Short mmCIF file of C-alpha atoms in Angstrom, two decimals:
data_model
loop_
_atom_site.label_atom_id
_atom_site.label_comp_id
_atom_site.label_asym_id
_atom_site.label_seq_id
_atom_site.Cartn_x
_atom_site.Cartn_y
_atom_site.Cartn_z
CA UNK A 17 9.19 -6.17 6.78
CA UNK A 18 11.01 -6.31 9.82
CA UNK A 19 13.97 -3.77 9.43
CA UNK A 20 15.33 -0.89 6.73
CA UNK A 21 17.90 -3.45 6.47
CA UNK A 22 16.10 -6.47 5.19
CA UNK A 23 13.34 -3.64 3.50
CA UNK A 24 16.61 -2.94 1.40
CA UNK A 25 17.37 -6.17 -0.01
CA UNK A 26 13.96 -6.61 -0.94
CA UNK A 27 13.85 -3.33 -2.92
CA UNK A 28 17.23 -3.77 -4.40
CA UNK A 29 15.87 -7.25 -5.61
CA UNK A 30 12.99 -6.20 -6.90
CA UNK A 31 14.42 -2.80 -8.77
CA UNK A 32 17.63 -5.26 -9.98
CA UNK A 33 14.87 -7.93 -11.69
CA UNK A 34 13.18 -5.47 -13.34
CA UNK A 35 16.44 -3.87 -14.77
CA UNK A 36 16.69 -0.53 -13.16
CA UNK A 37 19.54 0.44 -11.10
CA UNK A 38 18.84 0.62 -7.24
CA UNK A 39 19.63 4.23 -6.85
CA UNK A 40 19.23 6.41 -2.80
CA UNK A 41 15.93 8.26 -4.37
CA UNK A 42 14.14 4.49 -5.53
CA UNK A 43 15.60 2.79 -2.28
CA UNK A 44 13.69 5.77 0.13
CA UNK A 45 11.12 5.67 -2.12
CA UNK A 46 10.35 2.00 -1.25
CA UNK A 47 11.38 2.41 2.53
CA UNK A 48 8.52 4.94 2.78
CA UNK A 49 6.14 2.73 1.00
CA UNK A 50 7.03 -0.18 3.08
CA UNK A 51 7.39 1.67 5.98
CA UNK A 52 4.18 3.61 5.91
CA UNK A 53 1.08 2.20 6.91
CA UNK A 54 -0.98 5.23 6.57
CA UNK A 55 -1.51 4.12 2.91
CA UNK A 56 0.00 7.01 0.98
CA UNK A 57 -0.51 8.20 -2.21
CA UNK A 58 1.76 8.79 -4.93
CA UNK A 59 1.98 12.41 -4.18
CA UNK A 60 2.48 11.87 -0.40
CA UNK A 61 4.95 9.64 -0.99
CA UNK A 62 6.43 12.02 -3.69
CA UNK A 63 6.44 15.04 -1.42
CA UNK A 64 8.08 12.66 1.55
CA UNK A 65 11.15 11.79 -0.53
CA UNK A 66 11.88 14.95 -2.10
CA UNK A 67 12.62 16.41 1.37
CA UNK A 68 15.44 14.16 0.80
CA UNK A 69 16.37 13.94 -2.29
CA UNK A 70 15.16 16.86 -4.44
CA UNK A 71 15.66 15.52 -7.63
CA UNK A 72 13.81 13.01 -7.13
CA UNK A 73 10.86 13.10 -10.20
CA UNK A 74 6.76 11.98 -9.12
CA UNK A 75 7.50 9.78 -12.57
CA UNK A 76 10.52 7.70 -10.61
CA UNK A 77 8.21 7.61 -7.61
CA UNK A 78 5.24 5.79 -10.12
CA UNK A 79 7.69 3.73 -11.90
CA UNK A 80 8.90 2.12 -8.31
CA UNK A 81 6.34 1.78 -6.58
CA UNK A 82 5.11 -0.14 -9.81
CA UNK A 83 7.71 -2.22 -9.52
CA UNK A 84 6.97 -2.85 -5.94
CA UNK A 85 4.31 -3.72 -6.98
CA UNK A 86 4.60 -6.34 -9.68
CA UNK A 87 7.21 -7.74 -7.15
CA UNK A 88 4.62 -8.43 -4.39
CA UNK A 89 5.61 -5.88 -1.49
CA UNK A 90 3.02 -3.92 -1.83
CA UNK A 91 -0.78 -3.30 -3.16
CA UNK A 92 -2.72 -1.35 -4.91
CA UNK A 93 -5.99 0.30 -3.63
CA UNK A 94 -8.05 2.33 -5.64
CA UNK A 95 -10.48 3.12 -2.96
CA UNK A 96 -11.84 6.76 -3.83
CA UNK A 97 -11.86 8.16 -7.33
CA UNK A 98 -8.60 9.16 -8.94
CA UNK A 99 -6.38 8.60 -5.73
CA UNK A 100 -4.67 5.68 -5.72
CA UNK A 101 -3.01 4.69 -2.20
CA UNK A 102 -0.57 1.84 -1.35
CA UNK A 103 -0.02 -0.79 1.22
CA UNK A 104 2.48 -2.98 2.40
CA UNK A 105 0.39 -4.93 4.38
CA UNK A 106 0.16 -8.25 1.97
CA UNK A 107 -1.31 -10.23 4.67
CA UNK A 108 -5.18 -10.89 4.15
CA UNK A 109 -6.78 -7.63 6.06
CA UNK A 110 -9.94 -5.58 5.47
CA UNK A 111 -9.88 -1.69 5.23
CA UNK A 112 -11.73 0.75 6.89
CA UNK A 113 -12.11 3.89 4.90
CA UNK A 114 -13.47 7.17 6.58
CA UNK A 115 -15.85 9.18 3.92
CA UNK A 116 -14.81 12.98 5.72
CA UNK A 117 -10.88 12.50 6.54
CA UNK A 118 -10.12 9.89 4.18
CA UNK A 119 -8.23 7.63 6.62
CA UNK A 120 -7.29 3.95 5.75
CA UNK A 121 -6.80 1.56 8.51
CA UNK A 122 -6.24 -1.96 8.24
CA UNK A 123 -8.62 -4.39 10.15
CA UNK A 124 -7.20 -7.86 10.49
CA UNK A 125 -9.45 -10.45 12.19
CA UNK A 126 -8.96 -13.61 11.15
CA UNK A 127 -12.55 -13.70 10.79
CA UNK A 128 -12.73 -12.28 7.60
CA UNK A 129 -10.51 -14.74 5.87
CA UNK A 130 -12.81 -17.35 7.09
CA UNK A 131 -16.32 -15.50 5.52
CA UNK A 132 -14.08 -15.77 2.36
CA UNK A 133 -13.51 -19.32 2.40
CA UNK A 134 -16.64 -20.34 3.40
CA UNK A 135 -18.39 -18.18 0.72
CA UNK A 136 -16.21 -19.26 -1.88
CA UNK A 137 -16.68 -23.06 -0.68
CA UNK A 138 -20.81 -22.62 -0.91
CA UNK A 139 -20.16 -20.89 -4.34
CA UNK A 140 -17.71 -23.49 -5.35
CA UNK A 141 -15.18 -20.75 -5.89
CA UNK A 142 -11.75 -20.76 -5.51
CA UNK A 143 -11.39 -17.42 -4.46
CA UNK A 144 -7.18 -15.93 -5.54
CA UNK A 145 -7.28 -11.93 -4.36
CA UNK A 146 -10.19 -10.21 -2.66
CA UNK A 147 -10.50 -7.25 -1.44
CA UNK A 148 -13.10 -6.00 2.13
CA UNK A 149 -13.66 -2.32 2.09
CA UNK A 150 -15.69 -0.67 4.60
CA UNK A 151 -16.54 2.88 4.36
CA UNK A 152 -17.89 5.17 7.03
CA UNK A 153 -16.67 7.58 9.77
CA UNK A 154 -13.52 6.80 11.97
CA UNK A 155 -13.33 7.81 15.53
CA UNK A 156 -11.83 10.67 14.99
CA UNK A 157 -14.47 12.37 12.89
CA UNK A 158 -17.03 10.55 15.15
CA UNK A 159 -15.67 13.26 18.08
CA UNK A 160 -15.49 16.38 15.89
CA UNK A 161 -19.50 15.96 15.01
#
Protein backbone atom coordinates (compact mmCIF):
# COMPACT_ATOMS: atom_id res chain seq x y z
CA UNK A 1 0.00 0.00 0.00
CA UNK A 2 1.36 3.18 -0.78
CA UNK A 3 -1.18 5.82 0.60
CA UNK A 4 -4.68 5.95 2.89
CA UNK A 5 -5.87 6.98 -0.38
CA UNK A 6 -5.22 4.05 -2.60
CA UNK A 7 -5.51 1.74 1.02
CA UNK A 8 -9.21 3.05 0.59
CA UNK A 9 -10.12 1.86 -2.68
CA UNK A 10 -8.78 -1.35 -1.93
CA UNK A 11 -10.93 -1.76 1.22
CA UNK A 12 -13.97 -0.30 -0.32
CA UNK A 13 -13.44 -2.99 -3.12
CA UNK A 14 -12.98 -5.63 -1.14
CA UNK A 15 -15.97 -4.80 1.60
CA UNK A 16 -18.30 -3.84 -1.78
CA UNK A 17 -17.51 -7.67 -3.33
CA UNK A 18 -18.31 -9.26 -0.43
CA UNK A 19 -21.66 -7.29 -0.01
CA UNK A 20 -21.20 -5.21 3.03
CA UNK A 21 -21.43 -1.57 2.95
CA UNK A 22 -18.02 0.35 3.31
CA UNK A 23 -18.90 2.16 6.43
CA UNK A 24 -15.91 4.96 8.57
CA UNK A 25 -15.58 2.06 11.45
CA UNK A 26 -14.70 -1.01 8.52
CA UNK A 27 -12.65 1.61 6.38
CA UNK A 28 -10.23 2.49 9.80
CA UNK A 29 -10.49 -0.82 10.60
CA UNK A 30 -8.62 -1.85 7.40
CA UNK A 31 -6.33 1.35 7.39
CA UNK A 32 -4.97 0.08 10.73
CA UNK A 33 -4.54 -3.37 9.47
CA UNK A 34 -2.84 -2.23 6.42
CA UNK A 35 -1.14 0.33 7.99
CA UNK A 36 0.30 -1.56 10.90
CA UNK A 37 3.17 -3.62 10.61
CA UNK A 38 3.51 -4.52 14.17
CA UNK A 39 1.15 -7.46 13.35
CA UNK A 40 -1.82 -6.75 15.58
CA UNK A 41 -4.27 -8.77 16.92
CA UNK A 42 -7.86 -8.60 16.74
CA UNK A 43 -8.11 -6.99 20.06
CA UNK A 44 -5.33 -4.44 19.33
CA UNK A 45 -6.79 -3.59 16.41
CA UNK A 46 -10.25 -3.51 18.18
CA UNK A 47 -9.07 -1.27 21.00
CA UNK A 48 -7.22 1.11 18.16
CA UNK A 49 -10.47 1.86 16.34
CA UNK A 50 -12.76 2.30 19.07
CA UNK A 51 -10.75 5.39 20.16
CA UNK A 52 -12.40 6.49 17.09
CA UNK A 53 -15.33 5.22 16.62
CA UNK A 54 -16.90 3.80 19.79
CA UNK A 55 -19.44 1.83 18.41
CA UNK A 56 -17.46 0.09 16.66
CA UNK A 57 -18.18 -3.96 17.79
CA UNK A 58 -14.71 -6.63 18.10
CA UNK A 59 -17.42 -8.80 15.83
CA UNK A 60 -17.23 -5.93 12.82
CA UNK A 61 -13.50 -5.82 13.48
CA UNK A 62 -13.38 -10.06 12.81
CA UNK A 63 -15.81 -9.91 10.06
CA UNK A 64 -13.36 -7.24 8.09
CA UNK A 65 -10.44 -8.16 8.62
CA UNK A 66 -11.88 -11.59 7.27
CA UNK A 67 -12.76 -10.06 4.43
CA UNK A 68 -9.38 -8.57 4.04
CA UNK A 69 -8.48 -11.41 4.13
CA UNK A 70 -10.24 -13.58 1.60
CA UNK A 71 -9.50 -10.48 -0.63
CA UNK A 72 -5.68 -10.87 -0.44
CA UNK A 73 -4.48 -7.66 1.59
CA UNK A 74 -3.63 -9.24 4.31
CA UNK A 75 -2.58 -12.70 6.20
CA UNK A 76 -3.22 -14.68 8.71
CA UNK A 77 -0.63 -15.85 11.35
CA UNK A 78 -1.41 -18.06 13.98
CA UNK A 79 1.96 -17.98 15.51
CA UNK A 80 1.35 -18.52 19.41
CA UNK A 81 -1.67 -20.31 20.78
CA UNK A 82 -5.05 -18.63 20.64
CA UNK A 83 -3.70 -15.16 19.32
CA UNK A 84 -4.11 -14.69 16.00
CA UNK A 85 -2.11 -11.57 14.45
CA UNK A 86 -2.30 -10.02 10.94
CA UNK A 87 -0.08 -8.75 8.25
CA UNK A 88 -0.17 -6.78 5.32
CA UNK A 89 2.99 -7.63 4.17
CA UNK A 90 1.89 -10.20 1.16
CA UNK A 91 5.27 -10.16 -0.25
CA UNK A 92 7.25 -13.52 0.45
CA UNK A 93 9.04 -12.63 4.03
CA UNK A 94 10.02 -14.77 7.04
CA UNK A 95 9.02 -13.80 10.68
CA UNK A 96 10.92 -13.48 13.58
CA UNK A 97 8.95 -14.13 16.69
CA UNK A 98 10.41 -13.20 20.22
CA UNK A 99 9.30 -16.04 22.95
CA UNK A 100 9.36 -13.13 26.14
CA UNK A 101 7.81 -9.85 24.35
CA UNK A 102 6.03 -11.46 21.68
CA UNK A 103 7.29 -9.19 18.87
CA UNK A 104 6.79 -10.03 15.10
CA UNK A 105 9.16 -8.62 12.65
CA UNK A 106 9.31 -9.33 9.16
CA UNK A 107 12.69 -10.58 7.65
CA UNK A 108 12.82 -10.27 3.90
CA UNK A 109 15.99 -11.60 2.20
CA UNK A 110 15.51 -12.74 -0.92
CA UNK A 111 17.34 -15.64 0.21
CA UNK A 112 14.65 -17.35 1.65
CA UNK A 113 12.48 -17.45 -1.39
CA UNK A 114 15.30 -19.11 -3.09
CA UNK A 115 15.75 -22.16 -0.14
CA UNK A 116 12.00 -22.53 -1.12
CA UNK A 117 12.41 -23.05 -4.65
CA UNK A 118 15.23 -25.03 -4.56
CA UNK A 119 13.71 -27.38 -1.91
CA UNK A 120 10.60 -27.67 -3.62
CA UNK A 121 12.58 -28.32 -7.05
CA UNK A 122 14.72 -31.39 -5.24
CA UNK A 123 11.29 -32.55 -3.79
CA UNK A 124 9.59 -32.08 -7.05
CA UNK A 125 7.14 -29.79 -5.32
CA UNK A 126 5.44 -27.02 -6.49
CA UNK A 127 5.40 -25.20 -3.49
CA UNK A 128 1.79 -22.34 -3.49
CA UNK A 129 1.99 -20.60 0.29
CA UNK A 130 4.68 -21.23 2.88
CA UNK A 131 5.23 -19.90 5.75
CA UNK A 132 9.31 -19.27 7.75
CA UNK A 133 8.88 -18.71 11.40
CA UNK A 134 11.70 -18.20 13.61
CA UNK A 135 11.30 -18.01 17.24
CA UNK A 136 13.74 -16.73 19.82
CA UNK A 137 14.71 -13.48 21.64
CA UNK A 138 14.76 -10.01 19.81
CA UNK A 139 17.25 -7.41 20.65
CA UNK A 140 15.38 -5.85 22.84
CA UNK A 141 14.93 -8.62 25.37
CA UNK A 142 18.56 -9.62 24.48
CA UNK A 143 19.54 -6.07 26.54
CA UNK A 144 17.10 -6.43 29.44
CA UNK A 145 18.82 -10.05 30.42
Amino acid sequence: MTSLKDSDSYIIKALRGKGYKATPQRIAIGQFVLHNHAHPTAQRIYSEVKKVYPTVSLATVYKTVQILKEAGLIQELNLEKDHTRFDPNMKPHAHLVCFQCKSISDCTDPMISEIVDRMSNEADFSAGEWNFDIFGICSSCKGKQ
